Structure formats: C-alpha cells, structure tokens
PDB file of C-alpha atoms in Angstrom:
ATOM      1  CA  MET A   1      97.309  72.546 111.719  1.00 38.00           C
ATOM      2  CA  ALA A   2      99.870  75.048 112.996  1.00 37.00           C
ATOM      3  CA  ALA A   3      98.895  76.955 116.105  1.00 35.00           C
ATOM      4  CA  VAL A   4      98.188  80.656 115.823  1.00 36.00           C
ATOM      5  CA  LEU A   5     101.167  82.424 117.376  1.00 34.00           C
ATOM      6  CA  LYS A   6     101.529  85.936 118.632  1.00 37.00           C
ATOM      7  CA  PRO A   7     104.561  87.859 117.272  1.00 37.00           C
ATOM      8  CA  VAL A   8     107.310  88.430 119.839  1.00 35.00           C
ATOM      9  CA  LEU A   9     109.702  91.382 119.566  1.00 35.00           C
ATOM     10  CA  VAL A  10     113.346  90.336 119.863  1.00 33.00           C
ATOM     11  CA  ALA A  11     116.708  92.104 120.225  1.00 33.00           C
ATOM     12  CA  SER A  12     116.486  94.449 117.239  1.00 35.00           C
ATOM     13  CA  PRO A  13     113.357  96.623 116.810  1.00 37.00           C
ATOM     14  CA  ASN A  14     113.427  95.568 113.153  1.00 38.00           C
ATOM     15  CA  LEU A  15     113.202  91.871 113.944  1.00 38.00           C
ATOM     16  CA  VAL A  16     110.144  89.874 114.863  1.00 41.00           C
ATOM     17  CA  ALA A  17     110.372  86.247 115.970  1.00 40.00           C
ATOM     18  CA  GLN A  18     107.597  83.908 114.882  1.00 42.00           C
ATOM     19  CA  LYS A  19     108.122  80.307 115.976  1.00 40.00           C
ATOM     20  CA  GLY A  20     111.850  81.010 115.963  1.00 38.00           C
ATOM     21  CA  VAL A  21     111.760  82.396 112.408  1.00 38.00           C
ATOM     22  CA  PRO A  22     112.930  86.021 111.987  1.00 39.00           C
ATOM     23  CA  TYR A  23     111.007  88.600 109.990  1.00 41.00           C
ATOM     24  CA  TYR A  24     113.138  91.562 108.920  1.00 39.00           C
ATOM     25  CA  LEU A  25     111.119  94.743 108.509  1.00 41.00           C
ATOM     26  CA  GLY A  26     113.480  97.136 106.780  1.00 39.00           C
ATOM     27  CA  ASP A  27     113.247  98.987 103.487  1.00 38.00           C
ATOM     28  CA  GLY A  28     111.087  96.107 102.302  1.00 39.00           C
ATOM     29  CA  TRP A  29     109.601  92.956 103.761  1.00 38.00           C
ATOM     30  CA  LEU A  30     111.760  89.841 104.008  1.00 39.00           C
ATOM     31  CA  VAL A  31     109.560  87.067 105.327  1.00 39.00           C
ATOM     32  CA  LYS A  32     111.028  83.642 105.991  1.00 39.00           C
ATOM     33  CA  GLY A  33     109.178  80.462 106.851  1.00 35.00           C
ATOM     34  CA  TYR A  34     105.427  80.585 106.498  1.00 35.00           C
ATOM     35  CA  SER A  35     103.192  83.539 105.768  1.00 46.00           C
ATOM     36  CA  MET A  36     100.980  85.085 108.420  1.00 50.00           C
ATOM     37  CA  SER A  37      98.727  86.704 105.817  1.00 65.00           C
ATOM     38  CA  TYR A  38      95.015  86.612 106.580  1.00 73.00           C
ATOM     39  CA  LEU A  39      94.307  86.779 102.829  1.00 79.00           C
ATOM     40  CA  SER A  40      94.162  83.896 100.376  1.00 81.00           C
ATOM     41  CA  LEU A  41      96.141  84.201  97.137  1.00 81.00           C
ATOM     42  CA  THR A  42      92.998  85.276  95.263  1.00 87.00           C
ATOM     43  CA  GLU A  43      92.326  87.879  97.961  1.00 87.00           C
ATOM     44  CA  GLN A  44      95.910  89.109  97.815  1.00 83.00           C
ATOM     45  CA  MET A  45      95.488  89.697  94.063  1.00 86.00           C
ATOM     46  CA  ARG A  46      92.287  91.597  94.754  1.00 90.00           C
ATOM     47  CA  GLY A  47      94.064  93.563  97.495  1.00 87.00           C
ATOM     48  CA  VAL A  48      96.897  94.540  95.151  1.00 84.00           C
ATOM     49  CA  SER A  49      94.339  95.871  92.662  1.00 90.00           C
ATOM     50  CA  LEU A  50      92.625  97.912  95.392  1.00 91.00           C
ATOM     51  CA  LEU A  51      95.924  99.360  96.630  1.00 87.00           C
ATOM     52  CA  ALA A  52      96.774 100.392  93.066  1.00 87.00           C
ATOM     53  CA  VAL A  53      93.405 102.142  92.783  1.00 92.00           C
ATOM     54  CA  ILE A  54      93.883 104.059  96.042  1.00 90.00           C
ATOM     55  CA  ASP A  55      97.482 104.932  95.176  1.00 86.00           C
ATOM     56  CA  ARG A  56      96.328 106.388  91.852  1.00 92.00           C
ATOM     57  CA  ILE A  57      93.552 108.375  93.563  1.00 93.00           C
ATOM     58  CA  LEU A  58      96.100 109.985  95.899  1.00 89.00           C
ATOM     59  CA  MET A  59      98.540 110.781  93.085  1.00 89.00           C
ATOM     60  CA  LEU A  60      95.851 112.255  90.815  1.00 93.00           C
ATOM     61  CA  ASP A  61      94.525 114.285  93.736  1.00 92.00           C
ATOM     62  CA  ASP A  62      98.014 115.740  94.291  1.00 90.00           C
ATOM     63  CA  LEU A  63      98.277 116.555  90.573  1.00 91.00           C
ATOM     64  CA  TRP A  64      94.807 118.161  90.538  1.00 90.00           C
ATOM     65  CA  THR A  65      95.571 120.203  93.660  1.00 90.00           C
ATOM     66  CA  HIS A  66      98.940 121.438  92.355  1.00 88.00           C
ATOM     67  CA  HIS A  67      97.415 122.855  89.170  1.00 86.00           C
ATOM     68  CA  VAL A  68      94.375 124.333  90.900  1.00 86.00           C
ATOM     69  CA  GLU A  69      96.282 126.072  93.687  1.00 82.00           C
ATOM     70  CA  ASN A  70      99.193 127.392  91.586  1.00 79.00           C
ATOM     71  CA  GLY A  71      97.576 129.946  89.321  1.00 73.00           C
ATOM     72  CA  ARG A  72      94.403 130.047  87.252  1.00 76.00           C
ATOM     73  CA  PRO A  73      94.397 127.121  84.788  1.00 81.00           C
ATOM     74  CA  GLY A  74      94.000 127.828  81.054  1.00 85.00           C
ATOM     75  CA  LYS A  75      91.557 126.055  78.748  1.00 84.00           C
ATOM     76  CA  ALA A  76      93.907 123.154  77.965  1.00 87.00           C
ATOM     77  CA  ASP A  77      94.556 122.588  81.658  1.00 89.00           C
ATOM     78  CA  LEU A  78      90.835 122.820  82.403  1.00 90.00           C
ATOM     79  CA  ASP A  79      90.170 120.073  79.879  1.00 92.00           C
ATOM     80  CA  SER A  80      92.866 117.955  81.543  1.00 92.00           C
ATOM     81  CA  LEU A  81      91.430 118.706  84.984  1.00 91.00           C
ATOM     82  CA  ASP A  82      88.047 117.535  83.692  1.00 92.00           C
ATOM     83  CA  THR A  83      89.650 114.234  82.699  1.00 94.00           C
ATOM     84  CA  ILE A  84      91.430 113.902  86.049  1.00 93.00           C
ATOM     85  CA  THR A  85      88.198 114.672  87.898  1.00 93.00           C
ATOM     86  CA  ALA A  86      86.294 111.982  85.991  1.00 94.00           C
ATOM     87  CA  GLU A  87      89.016 109.434  86.711  1.00 96.00           C
ATOM     88  CA  ILE A  88      89.198 110.282  90.419  1.00 95.00           C
ATOM     89  CA  ILE A  89      85.429 109.869  90.693  1.00 95.00           C
ATOM     90  CA  ASN A  90      85.546 106.549  88.841  1.00 96.00           C
ATOM     91  CA  LEU A  91      88.385 105.249  91.032  1.00 96.00           C
ATOM     92  CA  LEU A  92      86.612 106.365  94.212  1.00 96.00           C
ATOM     93  CA  GLU A  93      83.562 104.404  93.114  1.00 96.00           C
ATOM     94  CA  ILE A  94      85.717 101.316  92.527  1.00 96.00           C
ATOM     95  CA  ALA A  95      87.238 101.666  96.018  1.00 95.00           C
ATOM     96  CA  SER A  96      83.768 102.175  97.473  1.00 95.00           C
ATOM     97  CA  ARG A  97      82.519  98.940  95.917  1.00 95.00           C
ATOM     98  CA  GLU A  98      85.398  97.066  97.539  1.00 94.00           C
ATOM     99  CA  ALA A  99      84.760  98.520 101.005  1.00 93.00           C
ATOM    100  CA  SER A 100      82.371  95.815 102.221  1.00 93.00           C
ATOM    101  CA  TRP A 101      84.810  93.105 101.101  1.00 93.00           C
ATOM    102  CA  VAL A 102      87.641  94.699 103.105  1.00 92.00           C
ATOM    103  CA  SER A 103      85.417  94.775 106.183  1.00 92.00           C
ATOM    104  CA  GLN A 104      84.604  91.091 105.726  1.00 91.00           C
ATOM    105  CA  VAL A 105      88.189  89.878 105.360  1.00 89.00           C
ATOM    106  CA  VAL A 106      89.534  91.733 108.409  1.00 88.00           C
ATOM    107  CA  SER A 107      86.588  90.510 110.515  1.00 89.00           C
ATOM    108  CA  ARG A 108      86.931  86.860 109.529  1.00 88.00           C
ATOM    109  CA  ASP A 109      89.732  86.108 112.034  1.00 85.00           C
ATOM    110  CA  GLU A 110      90.460  89.210 114.080  1.00 84.00           C
ATOM    111  CA  GLU A 111      93.334  87.660 116.027  1.00 82.00           C
ATOM    112  CA  LYS A 112      95.218  86.746 112.866  1.00 81.00           C
ATOM    113  CA  THR A 113      94.390  90.122 111.319  1.00 82.00           C
ATOM    114  CA  ASN A 114      95.792  91.917 114.356  1.00 81.00           C
ATOM    115  CA  GLN A 115      98.970  89.825 114.253  1.00 79.00           C
ATOM    116  CA  SER A 116      99.587  90.818 110.644  1.00 77.00           C
ATOM    117  CA  LEU A 117      98.762  94.448 111.335  1.00 78.00           C
ATOM    118  CA  THR A 118     101.221  94.414 114.249  1.00 78.00           C
ATOM    119  CA  LEU A 119     104.014  93.362 111.895  1.00 75.00           C
ATOM    120  CA  PHE A 120     102.923  95.964 109.359  1.00 72.00           C
ATOM    121  CA  ALA A 121     102.962  98.729 112.002  1.00 74.00           C
ATOM    122  CA  ALA A 122     106.650  97.957 112.664  1.00 74.00           C
ATOM    123  CA  ASN A 123     107.711  98.530 109.051  1.00 70.00           C
ATOM    124  CA  THR A 124     110.513 101.098 108.936  1.00 68.00           C
ATOM    125  CA  ARG A 125     109.495 102.316 105.474  1.00 66.00           C
ATOM    126  CA  ILE A 126     106.923 104.483 107.218  1.00 64.00           C
ATOM    127  CA  SER A 127     107.881 107.273 109.598  1.00 69.00           C
ATOM    128  CA  ALA A 128     108.314 106.738 113.329  1.00 75.00           C
ATOM    129  CA  ASP A 129     105.220 108.895 113.913  1.00 74.00           C
ATOM    130  CA  ALA A 130     103.172 106.811 111.493  1.00 71.00           C
ATOM    131  CA  ARG A 131     104.359 103.563 113.113  1.00 75.00           C
ATOM    132  CA  GLN A 132     103.419 104.953 116.508  1.00 77.00           C
ATOM    133  CA  ASN A 133     100.055 106.050 115.154  1.00 74.00           C
ATOM    134  CA  LEU A 134      99.266 102.587 113.788  1.00 74.00           C
ATOM    135  CA  SER A 135     100.596 100.817 116.892  1.00 77.00           C
ATOM    136  CA  SER A 136      98.469 103.027 119.143  1.00 77.00           C
ATOM    137  CA  LYS A 137      95.406 102.228 117.069  1.00 75.00           C
ATOM    138  CA  LEU A 138      96.109  98.525 117.557  1.00 76.00           C
ATOM    139  CA  LEU A 139      96.238  98.915 121.337  1.00 77.00           C
ATOM    140  CA  GLU A 140      93.514 101.447 122.036  1.00 76.00           C
ATOM    141  CA  LYS A 141      89.797 100.763 121.986  1.00 78.00           C
ATOM    142  CA  PRO A 142      87.995 100.021 119.720  1.00 80.00           C
ATOM    143  CA  GLY A 143      91.188  98.997 117.874  1.00 80.00           C
ATOM    144  CA  LEU A 144      92.517  99.093 114.334  1.00 82.00           C
ATOM    145  CA  VAL A 145      90.215  96.376 113.008  1.00 86.00           C
ATOM    146  CA  GLU A 146      87.191  98.371 114.135  1.00 88.00           C
ATOM    147  CA  PHE A 147      88.672 101.502 112.540  1.00 85.00           C
ATOM    148  CA  ILE A 148      88.947  99.573 109.269  1.00 87.00           C
ATOM    149  CA  ARG A 149      85.333  98.421 109.570  1.00 91.00           C
ATOM    150  CA  GLN A 150      84.109 101.961 110.262  1.00 90.00           C
ATOM    151  CA  ALA A 151      86.124 103.355 107.361  1.00 90.00           C
ATOM    152  CA  SER A 152      84.710 100.669 105.056  1.00 91.00           C
ATOM    153  CA  GLU A 153      81.179 101.483 106.171  1.00 92.00           C
ATOM    154  CA  LYS A 154      81.536 105.265 105.809  1.00 91.00           C
ATOM    155  CA  LEU A 155      83.472 105.481 102.531  1.00 93.00           C
ATOM    156  CA  PRO A 156      80.505 104.942 100.145  1.00 91.00           C
ATOM    157  CA  GLU A 157      78.615 107.979 101.460  1.00 91.00           C
ATOM    158  CA  ARG A 158      81.785 110.085 101.280  1.00 92.00           C
ATOM    159  CA  VAL A 159      82.284 109.134  97.629  1.00 93.00           C
ATOM    160  CA  GLU A 160      78.957 110.668  96.638  1.00 92.00           C
ATOM    161  CA  LEU A 161      79.869 113.879  98.468  1.00 93.00           C
ATOM    162  CA  GLU A 162      83.262 113.959  96.721  1.00 94.00           C
ATOM    163  CA  ARG A 163      81.609 113.498  93.325  1.00 94.00           C
ATOM    164  CA  ASN A 164      79.364 116.508  93.900  1.00 94.00           C
ATOM    165  CA  ASP A 165      82.200 118.598  95.354  1.00 94.00           C
ATOM    166  CA  LEU A 166      84.616 117.888  92.489  1.00 93.00           C
ATOM    167  CA  GLN A 167      81.993 118.629  89.863  1.00 91.00           C
ATOM    168  CA  LYS A 168      81.174 121.948  91.560  1.00 92.00           C
ATOM    169  CA  LYS A 169      84.867 122.851  91.676  1.00 91.00           C
ATOM    170  CA  ILE A 170      85.287 122.205  87.957  1.00 90.00           C
ATOM    171  CA  SER A 171      82.259 124.384  87.191  1.00 91.00           C
ATOM    172  CA  LYS A 172      83.678 127.225  89.298  1.00 90.00           C
ATOM    173  CA  LEU A 173      87.077 126.912  87.621  1.00 88.00           C
ATOM    174  CA  ARG A 174      85.445 127.229  84.189  1.00 88.00           C
ATOM    175  CA  GLU A 175      83.735 130.388  85.437  1.00 89.00           C
ATOM    176  CA  GLY A 176      87.134 131.810  86.385  1.00 86.00           C
ATOM    177  CA  GLN A 177      86.725 131.345  90.129  1.00 87.00           C
ATOM    178  CA  GLY A 178      89.390 129.985  92.449  1.00 84.00           C
ATOM    179  CA  VAL A 179      88.759 126.779  94.405  1.00 87.00           C
ATOM    180  CA  PRO A 180      90.662 124.843  97.084  1.00 84.00           C
ATOM    181  CA  GLY A 181      92.356 121.628  96.034  1.00 81.00           C
ATOM    182  CA  ASP A 182      92.387 118.205  97.678  1.00 81.00           C
ATOM    183  CA  ILE A 183      89.715 115.656  98.322  1.00 88.00           C
ATOM    184  CA  SER A 184      88.474 115.877 101.899  1.00 89.00           C
ATOM    185  CA  LYS A 185      90.437 114.698 104.907  1.00 85.00           C
ATOM    186  CA  ASN A 186      87.636 112.304 105.874  1.00 87.00           C
ATOM    187  CA  THR A 187      87.708 110.653 102.466  1.00 91.00           C
ATOM    188  CA  LYS A 188      91.483 110.223 102.709  1.00 88.00           C
ATOM    189  CA  CYS A 189      91.062 108.757 106.199  1.00 85.00           C
ATOM    190  CA  PHE A 190      88.549 106.203 104.968  1.00 89.00           C
ATOM    191  CA  LEU A 191      90.738 105.289 101.999  1.00 90.00           C
ATOM    192  CA  GLN A 192      93.638 104.723 104.405  1.00 84.00           C
ATOM    193  CA  GLY A 193      91.323 102.521 106.463  1.00 85.00           C
ATOM    194  CA  LEU A 194      90.851 100.314 103.407  1.00 88.00           C
ATOM    195  CA  CYS A 195      94.617 100.350 102.872  1.00 84.00           C
ATOM    196  CA  CYS A 196      95.184  99.146 106.424  1.00 81.00           C
ATOM    197  CA  GLY A 197      92.711  96.361 105.778  1.00 83.00           C
ATOM    198  CA  VAL A 198      94.680  94.819 102.918  1.00 82.00           C
ATOM    199  CA  THR A 199      98.244  96.193 103.007  1.00 75.00           C
ATOM    200  CA  ALA A 200      99.511  93.946 105.793  1.00 67.00           C
ATOM    201  CA  GLY A 201      98.098  90.821 104.181  1.00 68.00           C
ATOM    202  CA  VAL A 202      99.689  91.696 100.840  1.00 69.00           C
ATOM    203  CA  ALA A 203     103.010  93.094 102.099  1.00 58.00           C
ATOM    204  CA  LEU A 204     103.802  90.126 104.296  1.00 52.00           C
ATOM    205  CA  VAL A 205     103.690  87.908 101.227  1.00 49.00           C
ATOM    206  CA  SER A 206     104.805  89.988  98.263  1.00 47.00           C
ATOM    207  CA  GLY A 207     107.304  92.320  99.898  1.00 47.00           C
ATOM    208  CA  SER A 208     106.043  95.048  97.572  1.00 49.00           C
ATOM    209  CA  VAL A 209     103.887  97.977  98.600  1.00 50.00           C
ATOM    210  CA  SER A 210     103.711 101.309  96.792  1.00 48.00           C
ATOM    211  CA  GLU A 211     105.659 104.220  98.248  1.00 47.00           C
ATOM    212  CA  GLY A 212     102.540 106.328  97.701  1.00 45.00           C
ATOM    213  CA  ILE A 213     100.567 104.173 100.107  1.00 53.00           C
ATOM    214  CA  PHE A 214     103.276 104.483 102.770  1.00 51.00           C
ATOM    215  CA  ALA A 215     103.388 108.244 102.190  1.00 47.00           C
ATOM    216  CA  GLY A 216      99.661 108.316 102.816  1.00 48.00           C
ATOM    217  CA  TYR A 217     100.096 106.752 106.238  1.00 50.00           C
ATOM    218  CA  GLN A 218     102.527 109.516 107.137  1.00 47.00           C
ATOM    219  CA  ALA A 219     100.099 112.226 106.012  1.00 44.00           C
ATOM    220  CA  VAL A 220      96.919 111.008 107.693  1.00 49.00           C
ATOM    221  CA  GLU A 221      96.466 110.895 111.453  1.00 51.00           C
ATOM    222  CA  LEU A 222      94.192 107.892 111.909  1.00 51.00           C
ATOM    223  CA  GLY A 223      93.197 109.019 115.393  1.00 51.00           C
ATOM    224  CA  ASP A 224      91.612 112.167 113.935  1.00 58.00           C
ATOM    225  CA  CYS A 225      89.480 110.388 111.346  1.00 63.00           C
ATOM    226  CA  PHE A 226      86.294 110.088 113.380  1.00 55.00           C
TER     227      PHE A 226
END
C-alpha cells in the first residue's frame, strides 16, 4: 500500500510534486501518476451529479433574479418564473438530501481530504482572492473540512426557508409587487460547502469542473458564511 504523502510546492506556483510526479494546475487539471482523490469511482459519479445540480441552481437563480429586478414581469414571464421557482426548490431538496453523504465522505479520511483540497485551492481557474480564501480556510481553525461538515448540517433547514421565501416572492409578483432577487447568502454558502466537499475529489480525476462552480467560489466569501 502506498504511503499517504503530503503535497509539496515546487518551483512554479502552478506545479505540485507528489512522489516526484508533477501536477499542473492551470486552466484545467492535468494529473499524472496516481490519483489522490478521496472518492471512489461510484462516489465521483455521485459527486458529478451533485455538482451539476448545484450549478443549475446557481444559474437558474441568476436567471430568476435578472427578470425580477429588471422591470415588472408580464404574465408569460410570471408563468416562467413559477416554473423556475419550482425547479430551484426541487434541486435544493436534491442537494439537501445529499448533504449528509458529503459530510461522511470528507470525514472518512481527513488527512487525504485535506491533501486533495490543498491541490484544489491552488487551481488557477479560480481568482487569486478565491484561492487565498480557500487556502486560509484550510489553515485556520476549525478548517475547511469542518466548514464542509457545518454547511452539510445546516443546508436542510435553509432549504425549507428558501422554499417558503420563493413561494412568497412569486405570490407578491402576481399581486404586482416588487421583490428582491437571489436566494440567500447563507444558502449559497452552504451549497458552496457541499461543492468544496466533492469538487476536489472529482476534479483531480476528471479534469472537468463547471465554470459556474468556479464562479461561485469567487462570489462567496467562505469566511463570512457562519
């Protein structure tokens, strides 16, 4: 059995040496040698599905917000907003059901999880501020793994609040009242916590992570989530 090795930064900030094998973290992931993923293949498939769900939530939320905050929507748009609202709620419930699983997989071997998250936090596809944010979370107490656990624990209760809030907003829109867009910052924080829990394990293997997910890391300050 291969020993668990800590990643060592080498000459270039975009290179990580792992048992003498370079990992290039540029526009995508190029991983040579063996994978450091803390997820099995079945778990990686499940993680990809969860990331797709969260990515779609964020995109639909942007679409919903744009139409709500840029003029009073007409009847056709209200019907479409109803459909978007129902889908956001459904997707939030799917993400909520996966929360306990995410907490379990990151807790199974925290050292290996942290190694993978360290590589993920160096990915240059996210902004320098976002990389610093993630790296700081890894170093400070209670750490990024604990943030993921807390996010996984708190998301289900937030989903019920979002359901009620979105339904109230739709009712007000149909009455001709204006409403603010966006799902809450806390809900976005907890969704990003789930993303952190699976993105590193998937990205290190597949080399493919949605731009929307990376954009989310740039928009949410993890340190302000709790």
